[in-house]
PDB file of C-alpha atoms in Angstrom:
ATOM      1  CA  MET D 103     -20.499  12.752  55.963  1.00 32.00           C
ATOM      2  CA  SER D 104     -19.985  16.277  54.889  1.00 33.00           C
ATOM      3  CA  VAL D 105     -16.142  16.622  53.406  1.00 37.00           C
ATOM      4  CA  LEU D 106     -14.710  19.959  52.740  1.00 36.00           C
ATOM      5  CA  LEU D 107     -12.609  19.462  49.262  1.00 38.00           C
ATOM      6  CA  PRO D 108      -9.180  21.358  49.806  1.00 35.00           C
ATOM      7  CA  ILE D 109      -9.292  22.118  45.790  1.00 37.00           C
ATOM      8  CA  ALA D 110      -9.427  25.238  43.413  1.00 34.00           C
ATOM      9  CA  LEU D 111     -12.939  25.388  41.067  1.00 40.00           C
ATOM     10  CA  PHE D 112     -12.296  26.403  37.523  1.00 39.00           C
ATOM     11  CA  SER D 113      -8.577  27.205  36.371  1.00 37.00           C
ATOM     12  CA  TYR D 114     -10.531  28.418  37.024  1.00 37.00           C
ATOM     13  CA  TYR D 115      -9.739  24.105  38.070  1.00 40.00           C
ATOM     14  CA  LEU D 116     -12.004  21.763  40.023  1.00 44.00           C
ATOM     15  CA  VAL D 117      -9.776  18.696  41.259  1.00 43.00           C
ATOM     16  CA  ILE D 118     -11.143  16.218  43.362  1.00 43.00           C
ATOM     17  CA  CYS D 119      -8.268  13.468  40.828  1.00 44.00           C
ATOM     18  CA  VAL D 120      -8.422   5.943  37.743  1.00 57.00           C
ATOM     19  CA  CYS D 121      -5.852   6.974  35.695  1.00 71.00           C
ATOM     20  CA  GLN D 122      -2.975   7.076  38.758  1.00 60.00           C
ATOM     21  CA  ASP D 123      -2.269   6.567  41.981  1.00 59.00           C
ATOM     22  CA  GLN D 124      -4.818   9.582  43.012  1.00 72.00           C
ATOM     23  CA  PHE D 125      -7.645  10.394  44.562  1.00 81.00           C
ATOM     24  CA  ILE D 126     -10.898   8.125  44.669  1.00 87.00           C
ATOM     25  CA  ALA D 127     -14.460  10.095  46.445  1.00 87.00           C
ATOM     26  CA  THR D 128     -16.481   7.388  47.570  1.00 87.00           C
ATOM     27  CA  PHE D 129     -20.445   7.614  47.985  1.00 89.00           C
ATOM     28  CA  GLN D 130     -22.673   5.090  49.818  1.00 85.00           C
ATOM     29  CA  GLU D 131     -19.698   2.660  50.768  1.00 77.00           C
ATOM     30  CA  GLY D 132     -20.998  -0.777  51.718  1.00 78.00           C
ATOM     31  CA  ILE D 133     -24.265  -0.158  51.038  1.00 77.00           C
ATOM     32  CA  THR D 134     -25.566  -2.860  47.953  1.00 78.00           C
ATOM     33  CA  ASN D 135     -29.600  -2.005  48.024  1.00 73.00           C
ATOM     34  CA  SER D 136     -30.921   1.457  46.769  1.00 76.00           C
ATOM     35  CA  ASP D 137     -33.669   1.034  49.777  1.00 72.00           C
ATOM     36  CA  LEU D 138     -30.749   1.740  52.014  1.00 73.00           C
ATOM     37  CA  HIS D 139     -29.297   4.945  50.513  1.00 78.00           C
ATOM     38  CA  GLN D 140     -28.094   7.354  52.713  1.00 78.00           C
ATOM     39  CA  ASP D 141     -28.817  11.180  52.356  1.00 78.00           C
ATOM     40  CA  SER D 142     -25.830  12.435  54.591  1.00 77.00           C
ATOM     41  CA  HIS D 143     -23.204  10.905  52.435  1.00 83.00           C
ATOM     42  CA  PHE D 144     -21.834  14.267  50.495  1.00 85.00           C
ATOM     43  CA  MET D 145     -18.849  16.510  49.506  1.00 90.00           C
ATOM     44  CA  GLU D 146     -19.196  19.884  49.581  1.00 90.00           C
ATOM     45  CA  TYR D 147     -16.337  22.485  48.117  1.00 91.00           C
ATOM     46  CA  THR D 148     -16.007  25.841  50.330  1.00 88.00           C
ATOM     47  CA  GLY D 149     -14.334  28.273  47.714  1.00 89.00           C
ATOM     48  CA  ASP D 150     -14.576  31.082  45.446  1.00 90.00           C
ATOM     49  CA  ILE D 151     -16.044  30.235  42.234  1.00 91.00           C
ATOM     50  CA  PRO D 152     -15.294  32.379  39.317  1.00 92.00           C
ATOM     51  CA  GLN D 153     -17.946  34.142  37.336  1.00 92.00           C
ATOM     52  CA  ILE D 154     -17.870  32.240  33.789  1.00 90.00           C
ATOM     53  CA  THR D 155     -19.632  32.488  30.324  1.00 91.00           C
ATOM     54  CA  ASN D 156     -18.436  28.912  29.139  1.00 94.00           C
ATOM     55  CA  PHE D 157     -17.171  25.794  30.732  1.00 95.00           C
ATOM     56  CA  THR D 158     -16.041  21.917  30.364  1.00 96.00           C
ATOM     57  CA  ALA D 159     -17.252  19.689  33.172  1.00 96.00           C
ATOM     58  CA  CYS D 160     -15.275  16.250  33.163  1.00 95.00           C
ATOM     59  CA  HIS D 161     -14.989  13.687  35.504  1.00 95.00           C
ATOM     60  CA  TRP D 162     -14.279   9.478  36.034  1.00 95.00           C
ATOM     61  CA  MET D 163     -17.166   8.159  37.399  1.00 95.00           C
ATOM     62  CA  ASN D 164     -17.580   4.038  38.439  1.00 93.00           C
ATOM     63  CA  ILE D 165     -21.848   4.004  39.549  1.00 92.00           C
ATOM     64  CA  LYS D 166     -22.189   1.231  41.725  1.00 86.00           C
ATOM     65  CA  TYR D 167     -26.670   0.974  41.854  1.00 84.00           C
ATOM     66  CA  PHE D 168     -28.375   3.738  40.359  1.00 86.00           C
ATOM     67  CA  SER D 169     -30.739   5.523  42.770  1.00 78.00           C
ATOM     68  CA  LYS D 170     -34.963   5.067  42.714  1.00 77.00           C
ATOM     69  CA  GLU D 171     -35.052   9.036  41.082  1.00 79.00           C
ATOM     70  CA  PHE D 172     -31.888   9.994  39.406  1.00 86.00           C
ATOM     71  CA  ILE D 173     -28.175   9.876  40.142  1.00 91.00           C
ATOM     72  CA  PRO D 174     -26.610  13.580  40.833  1.00 93.00           C
ATOM     73  CA  ILE D 175     -23.043  14.485  40.182  1.00 95.00           C
ATOM     74  CA  TRP D 176     -22.550  17.810  41.616  1.00 96.00           C
ATOM     75  CA  SER D 177     -24.423  21.277  41.666  1.00 94.00           C
ATOM     76  CA  TYR D 178     -23.562  24.720  42.564  1.00 95.00           C
ATOM     77  CA  CYS D 179     -26.295  26.114  43.921  1.00 93.00           C
ATOM     78  CA  PHE D 180     -26.776  29.934  44.545  1.00 93.00           C
ATOM     79  CA  VAL D 181     -28.981  32.890  45.920  1.00 90.00           C
ATOM     80  CA  ARG D 182     -28.939  36.129  43.738  1.00 88.00           C
ATOM     81  CA  LYS D 183     -28.804  39.083  45.897  1.00 85.00           C
ATOM     82  CA  GLY D 184     -31.951  40.648  46.101  1.00 84.00           C
ATOM     83  CA  TYR D 185     -33.752  37.980  45.345  1.00 83.00           C
ATOM     84  CA  GLU D 186     -34.950  34.482  46.950  1.00 82.00           C
ATOM     85  CA  ASP D 187     -34.788  31.897  44.167  1.00 83.00           C
ATOM     86  CA  LEU D 188     -32.580  28.986  44.362  1.00 86.00           C
ATOM     87  CA  GLU D 189     -30.559  28.839  40.794  1.00 89.00           C
ATOM     88  CA  CYS D 190     -28.234  25.890  40.217  1.00 90.00           C
ATOM     89  CA  LEU D 191     -26.031  24.979  37.723  1.00 93.00           C
ATOM     90  CA  GLN D 192     -25.990  21.086  38.171  1.00 93.00           C
ATOM     91  CA  LEU D 193     -25.131  17.330  36.262  1.00 96.00           C
ATOM     92  CA  SER D 194     -27.272  13.980  37.417  1.00 95.00           C
ATOM     93  CA  PHE D 195     -28.148  11.172  35.420  1.00 95.00           C
ATOM     94  CA  VAL D 196     -31.443   9.714  34.953  1.00 94.00           C
ATOM     95  CA  PRO D 197     -31.830   5.834  34.184  1.00 92.00           C
ATOM     96  CA  ILE D 198     -33.921   4.912  30.181  1.00 93.00           C
ATOM     97  CA  SER D 199     -36.678   2.877  31.429  1.00 90.00           C
ATOM     98  CA  SER D 200     -37.167   2.038  27.881  1.00 92.00           C
ATOM     99  CA  SER D 201     -33.711   0.363  28.226  1.00 91.00           C
ATOM    100  CA  ALA D 202     -34.766  -1.387  31.572  1.00 88.00           C
ATOM    101  CA  ASN D 203     -32.646   1.235  32.895  1.00 86.00           C
ATOM    102  CA  ARG D 204     -29.584  -0.422  31.351  1.00 90.00           C
ATOM    103  CA  ASP D 205     -28.522   3.042  29.786  1.00 94.00           C
ATOM    104  CA  LEU D 206     -28.529   6.635  31.047  1.00 95.00           C
ATOM    105  CA  ARG D 207     -29.431   9.440  29.874  1.00 95.00           C
ATOM    106  CA  THR D 208     -28.288  13.391  31.376  1.00 95.00           C
ATOM    107  CA  LYS D 209     -30.317  15.883  33.705  1.00 90.00           C
ATOM    108  CA  ALA D 210     -27.806  18.810  32.970  1.00 92.00           C
ATOM    109  CA  LEU D 211     -29.459  22.267  34.739  1.00 90.00           C
ATOM    110  CA  LEU D 212     -28.206  25.763  34.187  1.00 88.00           C
ATOM    111  CA  PRO D 213     -28.920  28.820  36.871  1.00 84.00           C
ATOM    112  CA  TRP D 214     -31.669  29.878  35.221  1.00 70.00           C
ATOM    113  CA  SER D 215     -33.223  26.762  34.356  1.00 60.00           C
ATOM    114  CA  ARG D 216     -33.889  25.620  37.903  1.00 53.00           C
ATOM    115  CA  ILE D 217     -36.042  28.414  39.571  1.00 53.00           C
ATOM    116  CA  GLN D 218     -38.977  27.207  42.317  1.00 45.00           C
ATOM    117  CA  GLY D 219     -38.155  24.422  41.710  1.00 49.00           C
ATOM    118  CA  SER D 220     -38.433  23.922  38.175  1.00 51.00           C
ATOM    119  CA  PHE D 221     -36.849  21.179  35.577  1.00 49.00           C
ATOM    120  CA  GLU D 222     -38.601  21.572  32.014  1.00 53.00           C
ATOM    121  CA  LYS D 223     -35.700  23.038  30.942  1.00 72.00           C
ATOM    122  CA  SER D 224     -32.877  20.191  31.676  1.00 84.00           C
ATOM    123  CA  ILE D 225     -30.570  18.954  28.674  1.00 91.00           C
ATOM    124  CA  VAL D 226     -31.449  15.352  28.066  1.00 93.00           C
ATOM    125  CA  ILE D 227     -29.042  14.049  25.809  1.00 95.00           C
ATOM    126  CA  GLU D 228     -28.818   9.439  25.928  1.00 96.00           C
ATOM    127  CA  ILE D 229     -25.537   7.844  26.342  1.00 95.00           C
ATOM    128  CA  LYS D 230     -25.933   4.111  25.330  1.00 91.00           C
ATOM    129  CA  PRO D 231     -25.221   1.980  25.212  1.00 93.00           C
ATOM    130  CA  PHE D 232     -24.041   2.525  28.964  1.00 95.00           C
ATOM    131  CA  ARG D 233     -21.137   0.631  30.608  1.00 93.00           C
ATOM    132  CA  HIS D 234     -22.423  -0.556  34.126  1.00 90.00           C
ATOM    133  CA  ARG D 235     -20.100  -0.933  37.404  1.00 87.00           C
ATOM    134  CA  THR D 236     -17.271   0.198  35.590  1.00 92.00           C
ATOM    135  CA  TRP D 237     -14.869   3.574  35.263  1.00 94.00           C
ATOM    136  CA  ASN D 238     -16.785   5.551  32.591  1.00 96.00           C
ATOM    137  CA  HIS D 239     -15.403   9.332  31.749  1.00 96.00           C
ATOM    138  CA  ILE D 240     -17.982  12.129  30.653  1.00 97.00           C
ATOM    139  CA  CYS D 241     -17.626  15.514  29.676  1.00 97.00           C
ATOM    140  CA  TRP D 242     -20.292  18.195  29.418  1.00 97.00           C
ATOM    141  CA  MET D 243     -19.661  21.413  27.693  1.00 97.00           C
ATOM    142  CA  TYR D 244     -21.785  24.801  27.633  1.00 94.00           C
ATOM    143  CA  SER D 245     -21.046  27.293  25.214  1.00 92.00           C
ATOM    144  CA  GLY D 246     -23.310  30.991  26.829  1.00 88.00           C
ATOM    145  CA  THR D 247     -22.292  32.274  23.466  1.00 87.00           C
ATOM    146  CA  THR D 248     -24.024  29.912  21.369  1.00 89.00           C
ATOM    147  CA  GLY D 249     -26.251  28.210  23.830  1.00 88.00           C
ATOM    148  CA  CYS D 250     -24.864  24.595  22.722  1.00 92.00           C
ATOM    149  CA  HIS D 251     -24.026  22.237  24.982  1.00 95.00           C
ATOM    150  CA  ASP D 252     -21.931  19.017  24.494  1.00 97.00           C
ATOM    151  CA  VAL D 253     -22.102  15.385  25.908  1.00 98.00           C
ATOM    152  CA  TYR D 254     -18.917  13.435  25.518  1.00 98.00           C
ATOM    153  CA  TYR D 255     -18.845   9.670  27.109  1.00 97.00           C
ATOM    154  CA  ASN D 256     -15.333   8.304  27.092  1.00 96.00           C
ATOM    155  CA  GLY D 257     -13.990  10.368  23.922  1.00 96.00           C
ATOM    156  CA  ASP D 258     -16.808  10.209  21.890  1.00 96.00           C
ATOM    157  CA  MET D 259     -19.250  12.654  21.497  1.00 97.00           C
ATOM    158  CA  MET D 260     -23.162  11.873  22.360  1.00 97.00           C
ATOM    159  CA  LYS D 261     -24.580  14.813  21.253  1.00 96.00           C
ATOM    160  CA  ARG D 262     -25.079  18.663  20.608  1.00 96.00           C
ATOM    161  CA  VAL D 263     -28.226  20.453  22.245  1.00 94.00           C
ATOM    162  CA  CYS D 264     -28.471  24.035  21.281  1.00 91.00           C
ATOM    163  CA  VAL D 265     -31.187  26.003  23.523  1.00 82.00           C
ATOM    164  CA  ASP D 266     -32.685  29.273  22.843  1.00 72.00           C
ATOM    165  CA  PHE D 267     -34.229  30.778  25.423  1.00 61.00           C
ATOM    166  CA  LYS D 268     -35.575  33.176  23.860  1.00 55.00           C
ATOM    167  CA  GLY D 269     -34.816  36.946  25.606  1.00 51.00           C
ATOM    168  CA  GLU D 270     -34.549  34.908  29.009  1.00 48.00           C
ATOM    169  CA  ALA D 271     -30.728  33.048  28.494  1.00 48.00           C
ATOM    170  CA  ARG D 272     -27.641  34.583  30.472  1.00 57.00           C
ATOM    171  CA  SER D 273     -25.207  34.460  29.644  1.00 68.00           C
ATOM    172  CA  LYS D 274     -22.613  34.581  32.608  1.00 82.00           C
ATOM    173  CA  ILE D 275     -22.928  32.226  35.123  1.00 89.00           C
ATOM    174  CA  GLU D 276     -22.744  34.004  38.384  1.00 89.00           C
ATOM    175  CA  GLY D 277     -19.793  34.036  40.776  1.00 92.00           C
ATOM    176  CA  SER D 278     -19.395  33.417  44.072  1.00 90.00           C
ATOM    177  CA  LYS D 279     -18.627  36.812  44.854  1.00 90.00           C
ATOM    178  CA  ASN D 280     -21.954  38.413  42.959  1.00 89.00           C
ATOM    179  CA  VAL D 281     -24.281  35.904  44.808  1.00 92.00           C
ATOM    180  CA  SER D 282     -25.567  36.347  48.365  1.00 90.00           C
ATOM    181  CA  ASN D 283     -24.905  32.506  49.363  1.00 92.00           C
ATOM    182  CA  TYR D 284     -23.943  29.374  47.329  1.00 95.00           C
ATOM    183  CA  SER D 285     -22.986  25.989  48.040  1.00 94.00           C
ATOM    184  CA  PHE D 286     -21.337  23.579  45.606  1.00 95.00           C
ATOM    185  CA  ILE D 287     -22.730  19.869  47.000  1.00 94.00           C
ATOM    186  CA  ILE D 288     -21.162  16.507  45.222  1.00 94.00           C
ATOM    187  CA  GLY D 289     -22.823  13.193  45.424  1.00 90.00           C
ATOM    188  CA  GLN D 290     -26.369  15.171  46.518  1.00 88.00           C
ATOM    189  CA  GLU D 291     -29.386  16.986  44.999  1.00 88.00           C
ATOM    190  CA  GLN D 292     -29.619  20.354  46.853  1.00 90.00           C
ATOM    191  CA  ASP D 293     -33.673  20.822  46.572  1.00 84.00           C
ATOM    192  CA  VAL D 294     -32.552  24.499  49.357  1.00 82.00           C
ATOM    193  CA  LEU D 295     -29.015  25.557  49.269  1.00 86.00           C
ATOM    194  CA  GLY D 296     -26.682  23.005  50.969  1.00 74.00           C
ATOM    195  CA  GLY D 297     -29.440  20.649  51.898  1.00 78.00           C
ATOM    196  CA  SER D 298     -32.962  19.121  52.066  1.00 74.00           C
ATOM    197  CA  PHE D 299     -31.270  15.775  50.197  1.00 81.00           C
ATOM    198  CA  GLU D 300     -32.889  12.518  49.843  1.00 73.00           C
ATOM    199  CA  SER D 301     -32.265   9.449  49.831  1.00 77.00           C
ATOM    200  CA  ARG D 302     -33.622   8.702  46.532  1.00 75.00           C
ATOM    201  CA  GLN D 303     -31.820  11.098  44.848  1.00 83.00           C
ATOM    202  CA  THR D 304     -28.234  10.061  45.980  1.00 89.00           C
ATOM    203  CA  PHE D 305     -24.658   8.615  43.929  1.00 90.00           C
ATOM    204  CA  ASN D 306     -23.713   5.328  44.948  1.00 89.00           C
ATOM    205  CA  GLY D 307     -20.216   4.603  43.533  1.00 89.00           C
ATOM    206  CA  ASN D 308     -16.791   6.157  43.023  1.00 91.00           C
ATOM    207  CA  LEU D 309     -15.861   9.396  41.543  1.00 92.00           C
ATOM    208  CA  THR D 310     -12.433  10.910  40.584  1.00 92.00           C
ATOM    209  CA  ASP D 311     -11.173  13.760  38.291  1.00 89.00           C
ATOM    210  CA  LEU D 312     -14.083  15.948  38.566  1.00 92.00           C
ATOM    211  CA  ASN D 313     -12.566  19.299  36.722  1.00 91.00           C
ATOM    212  CA  ILE D 314     -14.555  22.508  35.773  1.00 93.00           C
ATOM    213  CA  TRP D 315     -12.846  24.688  33.602  1.00 94.00           C
ATOM    214  CA  GLY D 316     -14.087  28.148  32.473  1.00 93.00           C
ATOM    215  CA  LYS D 317     -13.651  27.425  28.682  1.00 94.00           C
ATOM    216  CA  LEU D 318     -14.639  24.829  26.107  1.00 96.00           C
ATOM    217  CA  LEU D 319     -11.673  22.265  25.923  1.00 96.00           C
ATOM    218  CA  ASP D 320     -11.080  21.165  22.019  1.00 95.00           C
ATOM    219  CA  TYR D 321     -11.896  17.540  21.542  1.00 95.00           C
ATOM    220  CA  PRO D 322      -8.450  16.572  21.002  1.00 95.00           C
ATOM    221  CA  ASN D 323      -8.096  17.351  24.941  1.00 95.00           C
ATOM    222  CA  VAL D 324     -11.371  15.824  26.062  1.00 96.00           C
ATOM    223  CA  LEU D 325     -10.155  12.061  24.068  1.00 95.00           C
ATOM    224  CA  ASP D 326      -6.903  12.524  26.446  1.00 94.00           C
ATOM    225  CA  LEU D 327      -8.739  12.423  29.116  1.00 94.00           C
ATOM    226  CA  SER D 328     -10.298   9.987  28.438  1.00 93.00           C
ATOM    227  CA  LYS D 329      -7.185   8.363  27.718  1.00 91.00           C
ATOM    228  CA  CYS D 330      -5.648   9.734  31.247  1.00 88.00           C
ATOM    229  CA  LYS D 331      -3.546  11.769  29.041  1.00 84.00           C
ATOM    230  CA  HIS D 332      -3.127  15.009  30.805  1.00 75.00           C
ATOM    231  CA  PHE D 333      -2.652  18.283  28.897  1.00 69.00           C
ATOM    232  CA  GLU D 334      -1.232  21.918  29.647  1.00 63.00           C
TER     233      GLU D 334
END
């Protein structure tokens, strides 16, 4: 089921909207077994996306069942003008096998990290102990200036990872007007632009308050968001 989101992105500000009477997106509704996950459940944002250097992406999620491979939250994928490679800015989670799949780690990718299916440069940050079948608040920050990633879980900073791409890094993430084609998908992982979804790579649960800012939020702002407080 494809749903077009009537929302504005990157304030720059993307809002899908636990805290109050706001919109909650449900994926794989009624499905209680990962073997029955469907690749037709997703949401799509079709508006313009600006070019950015820094960003903060936050959301609330209530995962019902883990997928067999990984749990995709959202991905902004595009093809640069004059090129054929698919590049994606995306956030997913992978169960940690050493914790008997009780805890999660991030699988976060910058556009130039995923070319021709290469995931070796994904940002891995463990989130533990992970609270199951309840609402959790996640924030992912990236600075194109420093190359550093921060991940926050329910208001607490899990870890900072700084990556030196040794000249490969492109500090700006291309906006939708600067590429030949793009797609922003929520709840599935794009193997090709806007499609080729797999049932082993789906989100099963509820999402709300998905926000993406074209800047780095201060810690007090992140803490407020995790406590259902808003800021200007």
